[in-house]
Tab-separated table of C-alpha atoms in Angstrom:
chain	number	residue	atom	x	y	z
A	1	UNK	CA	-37.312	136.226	35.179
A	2	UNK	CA	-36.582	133.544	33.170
A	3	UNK	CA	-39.510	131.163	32.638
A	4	UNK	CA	-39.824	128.033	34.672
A	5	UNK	CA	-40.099	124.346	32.886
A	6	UNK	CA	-43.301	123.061	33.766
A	7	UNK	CA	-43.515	120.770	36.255
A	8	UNK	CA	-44.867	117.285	35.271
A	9	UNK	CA	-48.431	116.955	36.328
A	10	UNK	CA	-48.696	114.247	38.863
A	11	UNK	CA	-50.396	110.620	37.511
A	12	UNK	CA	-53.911	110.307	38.692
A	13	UNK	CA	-54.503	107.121	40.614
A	14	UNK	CA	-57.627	105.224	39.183
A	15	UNK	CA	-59.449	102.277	41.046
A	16	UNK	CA	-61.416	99.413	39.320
A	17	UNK	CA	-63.639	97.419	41.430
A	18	UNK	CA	-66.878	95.316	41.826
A	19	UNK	CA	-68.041	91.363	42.317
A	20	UNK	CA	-66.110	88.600	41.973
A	21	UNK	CA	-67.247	87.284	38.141
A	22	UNK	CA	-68.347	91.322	36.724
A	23	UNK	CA	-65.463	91.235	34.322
A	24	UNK	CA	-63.306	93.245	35.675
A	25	UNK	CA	-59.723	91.241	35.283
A	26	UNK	CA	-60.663	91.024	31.053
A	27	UNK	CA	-61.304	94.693	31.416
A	28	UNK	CA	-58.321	95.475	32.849
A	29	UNK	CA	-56.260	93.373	30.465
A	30	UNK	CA	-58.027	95.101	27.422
A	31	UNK	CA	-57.858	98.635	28.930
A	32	UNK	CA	-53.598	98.486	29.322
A	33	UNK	CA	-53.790	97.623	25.910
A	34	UNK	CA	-55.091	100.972	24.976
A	35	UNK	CA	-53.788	102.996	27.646
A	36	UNK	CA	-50.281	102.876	29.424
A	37	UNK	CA	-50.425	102.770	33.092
A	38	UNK	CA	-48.715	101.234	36.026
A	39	UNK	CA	-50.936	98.492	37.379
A	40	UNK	CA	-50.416	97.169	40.758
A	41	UNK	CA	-49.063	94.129	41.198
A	42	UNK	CA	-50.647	92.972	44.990
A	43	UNK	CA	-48.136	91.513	47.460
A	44	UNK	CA	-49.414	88.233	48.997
A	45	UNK	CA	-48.534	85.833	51.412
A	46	UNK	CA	-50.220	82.705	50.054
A	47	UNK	CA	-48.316	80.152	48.402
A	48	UNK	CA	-47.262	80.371	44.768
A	49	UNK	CA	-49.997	77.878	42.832
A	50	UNK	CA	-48.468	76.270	39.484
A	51	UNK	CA	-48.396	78.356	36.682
A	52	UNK	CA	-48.148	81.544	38.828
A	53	UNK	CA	-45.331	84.119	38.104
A	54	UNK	CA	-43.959	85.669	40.948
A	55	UNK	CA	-44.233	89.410	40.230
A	56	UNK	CA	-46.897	88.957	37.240
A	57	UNK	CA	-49.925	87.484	39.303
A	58	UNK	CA	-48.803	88.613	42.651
A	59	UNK	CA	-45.702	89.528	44.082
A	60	UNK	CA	-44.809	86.180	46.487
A	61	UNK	CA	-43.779	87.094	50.235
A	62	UNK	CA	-43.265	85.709	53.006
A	63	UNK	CA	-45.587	87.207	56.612
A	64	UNK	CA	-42.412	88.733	58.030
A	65	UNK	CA	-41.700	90.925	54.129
A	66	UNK	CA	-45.528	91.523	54.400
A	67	UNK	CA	-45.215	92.720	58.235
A	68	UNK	CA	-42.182	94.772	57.814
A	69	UNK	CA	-43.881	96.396	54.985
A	70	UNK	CA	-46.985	97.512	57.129
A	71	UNK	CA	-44.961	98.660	60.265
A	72	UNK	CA	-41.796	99.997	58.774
A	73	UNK	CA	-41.905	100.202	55.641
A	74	UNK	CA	-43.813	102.817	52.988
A	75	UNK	CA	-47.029	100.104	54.003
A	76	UNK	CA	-49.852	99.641	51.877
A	77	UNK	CA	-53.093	101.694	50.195
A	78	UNK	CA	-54.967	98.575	51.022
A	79	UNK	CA	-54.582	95.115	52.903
A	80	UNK	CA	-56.865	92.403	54.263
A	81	UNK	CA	-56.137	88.624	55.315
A	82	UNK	CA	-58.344	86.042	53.717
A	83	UNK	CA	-58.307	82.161	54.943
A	84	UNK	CA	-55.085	82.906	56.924
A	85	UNK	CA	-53.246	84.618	54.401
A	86	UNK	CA	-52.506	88.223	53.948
A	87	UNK	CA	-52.962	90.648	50.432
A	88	UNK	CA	-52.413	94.202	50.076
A	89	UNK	CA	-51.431	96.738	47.473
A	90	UNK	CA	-48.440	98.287	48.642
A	91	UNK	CA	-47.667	101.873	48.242
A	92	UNK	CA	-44.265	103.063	47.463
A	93	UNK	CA	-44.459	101.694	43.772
A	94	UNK	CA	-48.008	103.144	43.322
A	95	UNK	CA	-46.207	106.677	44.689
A	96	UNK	CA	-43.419	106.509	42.732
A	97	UNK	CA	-45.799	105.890	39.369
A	98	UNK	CA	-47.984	109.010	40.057
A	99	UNK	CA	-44.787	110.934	41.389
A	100	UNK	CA	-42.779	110.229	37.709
A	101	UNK	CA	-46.126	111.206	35.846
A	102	UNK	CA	-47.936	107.784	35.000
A	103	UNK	CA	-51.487	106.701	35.531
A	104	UNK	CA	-51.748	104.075	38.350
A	105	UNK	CA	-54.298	101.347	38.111
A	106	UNK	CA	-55.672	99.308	40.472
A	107	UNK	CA	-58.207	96.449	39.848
A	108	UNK	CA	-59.637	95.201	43.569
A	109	UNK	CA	-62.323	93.799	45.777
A	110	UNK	CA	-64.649	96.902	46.995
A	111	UNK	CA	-63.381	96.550	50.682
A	112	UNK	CA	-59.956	97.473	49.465
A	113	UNK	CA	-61.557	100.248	47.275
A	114	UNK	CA	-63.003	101.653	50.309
A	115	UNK	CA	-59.965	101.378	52.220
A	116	UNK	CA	-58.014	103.353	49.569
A	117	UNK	CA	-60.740	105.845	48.864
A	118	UNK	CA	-59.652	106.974	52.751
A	119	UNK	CA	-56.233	106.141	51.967
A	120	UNK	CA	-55.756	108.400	48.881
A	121	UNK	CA	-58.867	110.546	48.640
A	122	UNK	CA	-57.718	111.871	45.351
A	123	UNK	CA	-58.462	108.849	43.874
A	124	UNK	CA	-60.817	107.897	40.959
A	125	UNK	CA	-63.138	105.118	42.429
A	126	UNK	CA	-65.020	103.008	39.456
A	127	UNK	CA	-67.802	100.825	40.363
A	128	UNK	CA	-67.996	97.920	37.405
A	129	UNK	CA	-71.585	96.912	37.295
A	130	UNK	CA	-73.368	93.525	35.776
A	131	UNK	CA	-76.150	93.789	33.333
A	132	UNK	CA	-78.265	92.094	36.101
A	133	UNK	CA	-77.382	89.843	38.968
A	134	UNK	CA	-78.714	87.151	37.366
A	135	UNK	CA	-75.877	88.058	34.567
A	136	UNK	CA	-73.654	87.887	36.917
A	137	UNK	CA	-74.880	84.512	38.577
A	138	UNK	CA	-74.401	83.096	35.193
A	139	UNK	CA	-70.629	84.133	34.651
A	140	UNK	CA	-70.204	82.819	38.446
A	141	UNK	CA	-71.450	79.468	37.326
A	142	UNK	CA	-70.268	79.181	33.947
A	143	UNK	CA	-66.380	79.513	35.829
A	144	UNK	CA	-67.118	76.372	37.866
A	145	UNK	CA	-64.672	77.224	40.231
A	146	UNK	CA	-66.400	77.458	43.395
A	147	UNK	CA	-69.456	75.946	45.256
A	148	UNK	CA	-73.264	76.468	45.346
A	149	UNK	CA	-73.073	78.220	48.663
A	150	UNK	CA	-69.691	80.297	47.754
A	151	UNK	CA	-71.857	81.777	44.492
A	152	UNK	CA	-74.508	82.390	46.504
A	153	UNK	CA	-72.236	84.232	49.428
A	154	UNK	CA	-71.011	86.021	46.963
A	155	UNK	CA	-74.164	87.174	45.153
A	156	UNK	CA	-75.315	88.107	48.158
A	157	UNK	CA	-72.442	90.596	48.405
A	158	UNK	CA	-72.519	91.971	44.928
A	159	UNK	CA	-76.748	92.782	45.759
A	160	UNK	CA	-75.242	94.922	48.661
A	161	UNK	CA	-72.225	96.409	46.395
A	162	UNK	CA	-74.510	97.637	43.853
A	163	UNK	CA	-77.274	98.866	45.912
A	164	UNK	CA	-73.877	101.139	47.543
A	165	UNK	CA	-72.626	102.156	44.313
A	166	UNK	CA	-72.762	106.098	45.259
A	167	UNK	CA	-69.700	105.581	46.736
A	168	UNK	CA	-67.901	105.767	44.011
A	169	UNK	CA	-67.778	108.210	41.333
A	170	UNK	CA	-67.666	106.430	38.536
A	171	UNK	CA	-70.185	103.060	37.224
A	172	UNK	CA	-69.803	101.406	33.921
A	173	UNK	CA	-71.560	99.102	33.349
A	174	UNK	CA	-69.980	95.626	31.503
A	175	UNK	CA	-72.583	94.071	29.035
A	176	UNK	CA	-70.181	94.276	26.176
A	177	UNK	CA	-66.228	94.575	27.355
A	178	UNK	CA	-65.627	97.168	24.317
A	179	UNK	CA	-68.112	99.267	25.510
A	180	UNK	CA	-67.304	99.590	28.702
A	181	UNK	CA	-63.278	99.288	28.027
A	182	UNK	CA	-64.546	102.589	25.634
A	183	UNK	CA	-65.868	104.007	28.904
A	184	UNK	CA	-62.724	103.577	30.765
A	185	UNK	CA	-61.086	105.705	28.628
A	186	UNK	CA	-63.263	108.405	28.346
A	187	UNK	CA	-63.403	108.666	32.188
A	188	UNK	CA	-59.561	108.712	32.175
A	189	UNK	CA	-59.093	111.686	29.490
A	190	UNK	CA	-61.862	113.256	31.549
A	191	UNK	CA	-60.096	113.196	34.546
A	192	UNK	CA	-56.379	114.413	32.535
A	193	UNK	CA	-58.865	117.609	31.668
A	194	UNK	CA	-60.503	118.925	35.154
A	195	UNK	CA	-58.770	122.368	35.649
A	196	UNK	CA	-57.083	120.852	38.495
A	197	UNK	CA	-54.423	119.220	36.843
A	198	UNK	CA	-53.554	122.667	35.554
A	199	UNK	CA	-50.873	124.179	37.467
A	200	UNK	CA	-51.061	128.080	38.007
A	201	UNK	CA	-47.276	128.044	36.147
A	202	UNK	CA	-49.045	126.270	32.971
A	203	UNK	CA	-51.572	128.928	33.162
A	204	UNK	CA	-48.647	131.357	33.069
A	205	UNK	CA	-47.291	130.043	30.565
A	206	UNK	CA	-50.204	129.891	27.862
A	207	UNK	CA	-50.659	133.851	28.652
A	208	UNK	CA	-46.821	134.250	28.015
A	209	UNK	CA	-46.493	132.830	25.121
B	1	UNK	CA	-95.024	95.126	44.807
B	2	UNK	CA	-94.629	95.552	40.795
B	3	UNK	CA	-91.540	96.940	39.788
B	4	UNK	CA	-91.996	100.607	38.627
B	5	UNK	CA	-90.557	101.575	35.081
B	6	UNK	CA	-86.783	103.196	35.757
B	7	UNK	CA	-87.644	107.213	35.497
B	8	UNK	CA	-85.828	109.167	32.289
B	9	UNK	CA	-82.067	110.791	33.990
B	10	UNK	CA	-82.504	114.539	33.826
B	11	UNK	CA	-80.183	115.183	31.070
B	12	UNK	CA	-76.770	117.245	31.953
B	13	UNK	CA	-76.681	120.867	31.119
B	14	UNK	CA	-72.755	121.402	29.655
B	15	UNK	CA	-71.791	125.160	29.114
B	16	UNK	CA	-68.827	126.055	26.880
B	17	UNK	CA	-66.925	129.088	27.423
B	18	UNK	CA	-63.531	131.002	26.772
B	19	UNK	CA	-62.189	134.177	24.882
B	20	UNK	CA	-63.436	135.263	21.755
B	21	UNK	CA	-61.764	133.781	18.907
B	22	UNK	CA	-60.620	130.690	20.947
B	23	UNK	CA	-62.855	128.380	18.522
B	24	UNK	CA	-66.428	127.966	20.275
B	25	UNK	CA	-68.218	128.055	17.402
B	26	UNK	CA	-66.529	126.034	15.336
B	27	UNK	CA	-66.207	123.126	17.992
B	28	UNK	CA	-69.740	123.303	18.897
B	29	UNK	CA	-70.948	122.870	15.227
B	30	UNK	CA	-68.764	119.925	15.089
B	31	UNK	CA	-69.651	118.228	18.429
B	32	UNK	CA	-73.203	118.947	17.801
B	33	UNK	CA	-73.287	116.686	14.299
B	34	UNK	CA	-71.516	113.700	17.103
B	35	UNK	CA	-73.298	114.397	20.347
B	36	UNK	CA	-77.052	114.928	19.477
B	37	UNK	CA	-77.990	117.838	22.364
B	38	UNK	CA	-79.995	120.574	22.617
B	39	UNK	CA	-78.183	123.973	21.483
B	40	UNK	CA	-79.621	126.712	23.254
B	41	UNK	CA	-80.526	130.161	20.926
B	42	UNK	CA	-79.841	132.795	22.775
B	43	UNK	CA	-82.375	135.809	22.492
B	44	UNK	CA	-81.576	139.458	21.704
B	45	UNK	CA	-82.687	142.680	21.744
B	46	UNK	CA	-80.011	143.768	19.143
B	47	UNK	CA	-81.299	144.404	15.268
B	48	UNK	CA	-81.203	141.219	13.068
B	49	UNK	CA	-78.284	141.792	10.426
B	50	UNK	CA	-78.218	140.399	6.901
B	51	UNK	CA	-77.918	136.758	6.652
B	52	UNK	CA	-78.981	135.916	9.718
B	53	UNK	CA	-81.705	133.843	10.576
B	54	UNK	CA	-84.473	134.237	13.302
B	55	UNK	CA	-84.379	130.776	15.118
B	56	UNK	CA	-80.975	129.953	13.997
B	57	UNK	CA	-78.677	132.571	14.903
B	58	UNK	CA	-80.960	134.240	17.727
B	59	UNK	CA	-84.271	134.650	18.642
B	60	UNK	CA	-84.631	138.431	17.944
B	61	UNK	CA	-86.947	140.147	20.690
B	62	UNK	CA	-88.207	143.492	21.129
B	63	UNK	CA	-86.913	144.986	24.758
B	64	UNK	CA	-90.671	144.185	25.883
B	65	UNK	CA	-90.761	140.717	25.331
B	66	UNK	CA	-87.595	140.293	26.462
B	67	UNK	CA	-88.202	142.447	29.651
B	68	UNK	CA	-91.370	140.761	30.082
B	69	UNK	CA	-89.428	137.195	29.795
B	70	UNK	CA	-87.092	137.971	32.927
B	71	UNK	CA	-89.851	139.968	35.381
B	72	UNK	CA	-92.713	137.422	34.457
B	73	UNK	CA	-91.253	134.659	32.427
B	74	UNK	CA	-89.454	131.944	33.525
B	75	UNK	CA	-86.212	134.060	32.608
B	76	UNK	CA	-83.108	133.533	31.815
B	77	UNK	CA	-79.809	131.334	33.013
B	78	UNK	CA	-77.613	134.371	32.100
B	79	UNK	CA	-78.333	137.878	30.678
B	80	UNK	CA	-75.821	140.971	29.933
B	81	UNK	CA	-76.287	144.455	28.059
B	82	UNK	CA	-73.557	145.166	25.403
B	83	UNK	CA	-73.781	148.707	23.254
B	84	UNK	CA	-77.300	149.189	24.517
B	85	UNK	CA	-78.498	145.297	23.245
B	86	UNK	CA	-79.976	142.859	25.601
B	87	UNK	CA	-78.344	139.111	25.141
B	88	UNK	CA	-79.810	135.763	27.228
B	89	UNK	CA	-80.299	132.370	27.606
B	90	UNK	CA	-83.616	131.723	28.419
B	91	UNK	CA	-84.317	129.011	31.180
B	92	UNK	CA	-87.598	127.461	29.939
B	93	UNK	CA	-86.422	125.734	26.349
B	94	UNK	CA	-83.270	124.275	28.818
B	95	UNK	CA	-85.240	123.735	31.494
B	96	UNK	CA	-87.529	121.456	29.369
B	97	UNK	CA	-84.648	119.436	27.133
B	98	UNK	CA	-82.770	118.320	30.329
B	99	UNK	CA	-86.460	116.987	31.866
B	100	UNK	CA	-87.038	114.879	28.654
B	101	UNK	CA	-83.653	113.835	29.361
B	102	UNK	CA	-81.719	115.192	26.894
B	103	UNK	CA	-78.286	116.997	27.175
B	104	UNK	CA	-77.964	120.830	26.565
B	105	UNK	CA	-75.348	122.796	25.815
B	106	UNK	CA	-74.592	126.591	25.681
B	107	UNK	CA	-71.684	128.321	24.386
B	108	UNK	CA	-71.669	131.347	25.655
B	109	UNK	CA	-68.830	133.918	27.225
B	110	UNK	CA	-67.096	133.895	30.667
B	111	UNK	CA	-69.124	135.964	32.388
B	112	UNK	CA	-72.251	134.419	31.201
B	113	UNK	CA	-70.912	131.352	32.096
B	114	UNK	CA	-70.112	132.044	35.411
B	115	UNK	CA	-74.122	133.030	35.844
B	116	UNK	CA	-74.992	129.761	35.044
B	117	UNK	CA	-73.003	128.675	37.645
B	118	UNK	CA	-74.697	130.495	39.780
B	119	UNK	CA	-78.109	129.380	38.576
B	120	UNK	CA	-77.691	125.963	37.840
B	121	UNK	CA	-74.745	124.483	40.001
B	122	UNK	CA	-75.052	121.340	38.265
B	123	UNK	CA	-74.150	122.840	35.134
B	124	UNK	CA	-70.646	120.863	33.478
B	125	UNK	CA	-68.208	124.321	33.132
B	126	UNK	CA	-65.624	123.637	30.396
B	127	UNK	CA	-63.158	126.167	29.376
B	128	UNK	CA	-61.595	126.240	25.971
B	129	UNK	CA	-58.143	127.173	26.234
B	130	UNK	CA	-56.348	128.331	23.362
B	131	UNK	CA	-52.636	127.326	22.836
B	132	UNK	CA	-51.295	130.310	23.234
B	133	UNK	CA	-52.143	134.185	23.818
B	134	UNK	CA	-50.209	134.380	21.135
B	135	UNK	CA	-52.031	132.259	18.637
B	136	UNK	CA	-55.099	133.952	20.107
B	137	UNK	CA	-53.698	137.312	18.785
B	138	UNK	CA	-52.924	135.740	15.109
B	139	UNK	CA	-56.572	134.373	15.146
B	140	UNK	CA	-58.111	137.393	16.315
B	141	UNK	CA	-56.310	139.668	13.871
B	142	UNK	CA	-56.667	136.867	10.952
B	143	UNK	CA	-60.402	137.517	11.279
B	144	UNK	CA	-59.918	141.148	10.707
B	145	UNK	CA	-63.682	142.100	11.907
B	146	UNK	CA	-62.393	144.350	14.899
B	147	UNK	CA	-59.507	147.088	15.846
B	148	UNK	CA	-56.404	146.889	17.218
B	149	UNK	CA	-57.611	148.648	20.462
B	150	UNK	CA	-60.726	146.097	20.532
B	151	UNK	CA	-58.277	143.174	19.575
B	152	UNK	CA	-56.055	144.330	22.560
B	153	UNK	CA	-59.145	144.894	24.761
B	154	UNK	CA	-60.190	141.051	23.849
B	155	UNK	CA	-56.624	139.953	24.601
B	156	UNK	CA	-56.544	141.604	27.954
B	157	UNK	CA	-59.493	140.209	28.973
B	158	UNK	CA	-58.973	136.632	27.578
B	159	UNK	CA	-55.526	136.765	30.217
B	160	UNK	CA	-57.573	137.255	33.367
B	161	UNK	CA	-59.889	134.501	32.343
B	162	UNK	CA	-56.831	131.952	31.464
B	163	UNK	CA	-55.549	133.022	34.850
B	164	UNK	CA	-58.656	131.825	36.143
B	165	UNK	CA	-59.485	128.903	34.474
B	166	UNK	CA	-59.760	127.056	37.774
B	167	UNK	CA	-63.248	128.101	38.270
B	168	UNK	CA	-64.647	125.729	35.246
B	169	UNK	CA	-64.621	121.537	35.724
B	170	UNK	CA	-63.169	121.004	32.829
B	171	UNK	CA	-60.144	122.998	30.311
B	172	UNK	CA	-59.895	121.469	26.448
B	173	UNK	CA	-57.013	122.935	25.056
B	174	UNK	CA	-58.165	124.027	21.540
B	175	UNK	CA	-55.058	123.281	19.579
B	176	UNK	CA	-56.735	121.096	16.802
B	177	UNK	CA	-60.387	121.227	15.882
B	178	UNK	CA	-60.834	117.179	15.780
B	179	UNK	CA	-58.765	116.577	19.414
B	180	UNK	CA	-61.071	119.425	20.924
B	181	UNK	CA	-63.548	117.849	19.585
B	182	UNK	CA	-62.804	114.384	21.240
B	183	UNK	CA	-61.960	115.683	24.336
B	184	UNK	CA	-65.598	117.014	24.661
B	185	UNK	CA	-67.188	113.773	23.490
B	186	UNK	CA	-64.996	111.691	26.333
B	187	UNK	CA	-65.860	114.254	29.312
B	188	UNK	CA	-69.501	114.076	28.103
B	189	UNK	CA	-69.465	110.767	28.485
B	190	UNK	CA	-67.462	110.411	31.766
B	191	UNK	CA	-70.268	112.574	33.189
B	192	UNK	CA	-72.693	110.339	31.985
B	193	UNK	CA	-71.026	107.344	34.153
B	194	UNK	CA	-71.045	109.378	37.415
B	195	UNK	CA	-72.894	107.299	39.764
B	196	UNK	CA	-74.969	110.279	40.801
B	197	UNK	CA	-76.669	109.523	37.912
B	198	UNK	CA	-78.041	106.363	38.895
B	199	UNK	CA	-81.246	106.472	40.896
B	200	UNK	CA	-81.908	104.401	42.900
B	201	UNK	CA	-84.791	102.808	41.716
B	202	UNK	CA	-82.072	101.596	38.962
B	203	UNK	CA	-79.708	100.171	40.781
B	204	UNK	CA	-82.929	97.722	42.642
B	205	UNK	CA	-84.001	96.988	38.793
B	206	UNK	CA	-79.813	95.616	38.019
B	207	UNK	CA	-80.430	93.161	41.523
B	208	UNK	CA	-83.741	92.466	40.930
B	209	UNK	CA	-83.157	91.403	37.218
């Protein structure tokens, strides 16, 4: 029999979360530097705010694209409405990334994570932990974006996050962004080695050549 | 109550396998002088030859210590006889590196390997794949120490074991030395950042901090 061409190992789908204020966005930024990968642009329904590009920050759509999408169409690995308007990570392009071969990346809020994790159970869940919370209080503050009360909701969320951070398989912690951008990585080529991704025909093909 | 001082990880007990003449030896001695770990001597019954070194290359052992060892001892992760020699790993040296907290590793052959397994499910299995059966054959026969009937013998074996490379975590594709070697030093590392790793007791000290 002539011998088969290999068939292109699918992408493995990897999925960055943890608080609001851990670092994650600069991590993600650094990390696509260094390693190519589709990343997930989220759909939203909220309006476009100045300086915003549609289909950089967020793909812009209206609640009947966003509804369509979620009852007809390919739908989404994750979705939740906040303050009246409606996110989600939609699927098809994720697919079609892992389907030609490529890494996917997503970088989201731990609900979503969860909500993928039962989604996709294939994929690589990694937790991004502060130093300390009071770390991570400090970046909250030092952003000056949001109120007394909203840090402290939010703290109070991160303290249950981390004290639930078995869920997911990986944690890397983000003192210094290089570090743990240097930990991404290594959990990525990790993952490209488990004997999994080895299809019997590869195996077949080391012996027959 | 006063916080309690985060307990040492176990360390993680990593055991390299794959055919003879893949390049264990060679990659271990190089990830060893990156990756401090304990390397674990094996002990044999077999007579010490010239040049080698008690300690270094084995522990040599008379047939009563070493019988004595696995009946009353703390024995061994893996044992086999080959030509009428006993070969092991004994359990207490590995035992006691991975409760300090440091890593171990053992390079050791398939079968062995798959002992481990057996002893010590936590154990990190990572097969080293050569690029081909053919380049296996060209480095068996470059070494010249065995026969064509013992080179085929090797060559038969090292098949089944490709075929069934599922079994390990991990497969490293031994092409060049220095890749190998990286690939080791990343999966190391990923395994490191598996949240199973982080007590509990760790995760209170990051939201109590």
């Amino acid at each position: 029999m002539a011998p088969e061409a290999s068939p292109t190992p699918r992408g493995l789908l990897f999925v960055m979360t943890g608080a609001s204020g851990v670092g994650k966005g600069t991590i993600r930024a650094r990390l696509l530097e260094r390693v190519p990968m589709f990343y997930s642009i989220s759909w939203t329904t909220r309006e476009q705010r100045p300086g915003e590009v549609d289909g950089v920050d967020y793909h812009f759509r209206t609640r009947e694209q966003f509804e369509a999408e979620l009852l007809t169409g390919a739908g989404f690995l994750e979705h939740a409405e906040f303050v009246g308007n409606r996110y989600g990570t939609p699927r098809a392009p994720v697919e079609a990334a892992l389907a030609r071969g490529e890494h996917a990346l997503l970088e989201i809020e731990v609900e979503g994570a969860m909500q993928v994790a039962a989604a996709a159970p294939e994929a690589v869940l990694i937790f991004i932990m502060p130093p300390s919370l009071s770390e991570l209080r400090r970046r909250l503050v030092g952003r000056a974006t949001e109120t007394p009360e909203r840090i402290e909701r939010r703290l109070a969320r991160a303290r249950e996050e981390i004290l639930a951070a078995h869920r997911f398989r990986y944690v890397v912690v983000n003192d210094r962004v290089e570090r743990a951008v240097a930990d991404l990585e290594a959990l990525i080529r990790a993952e490209e080695l488990r004997s999994t991704r080895w299809p019997q025909s590869e195996l077949e093909g080391v012996i027959s050549n």
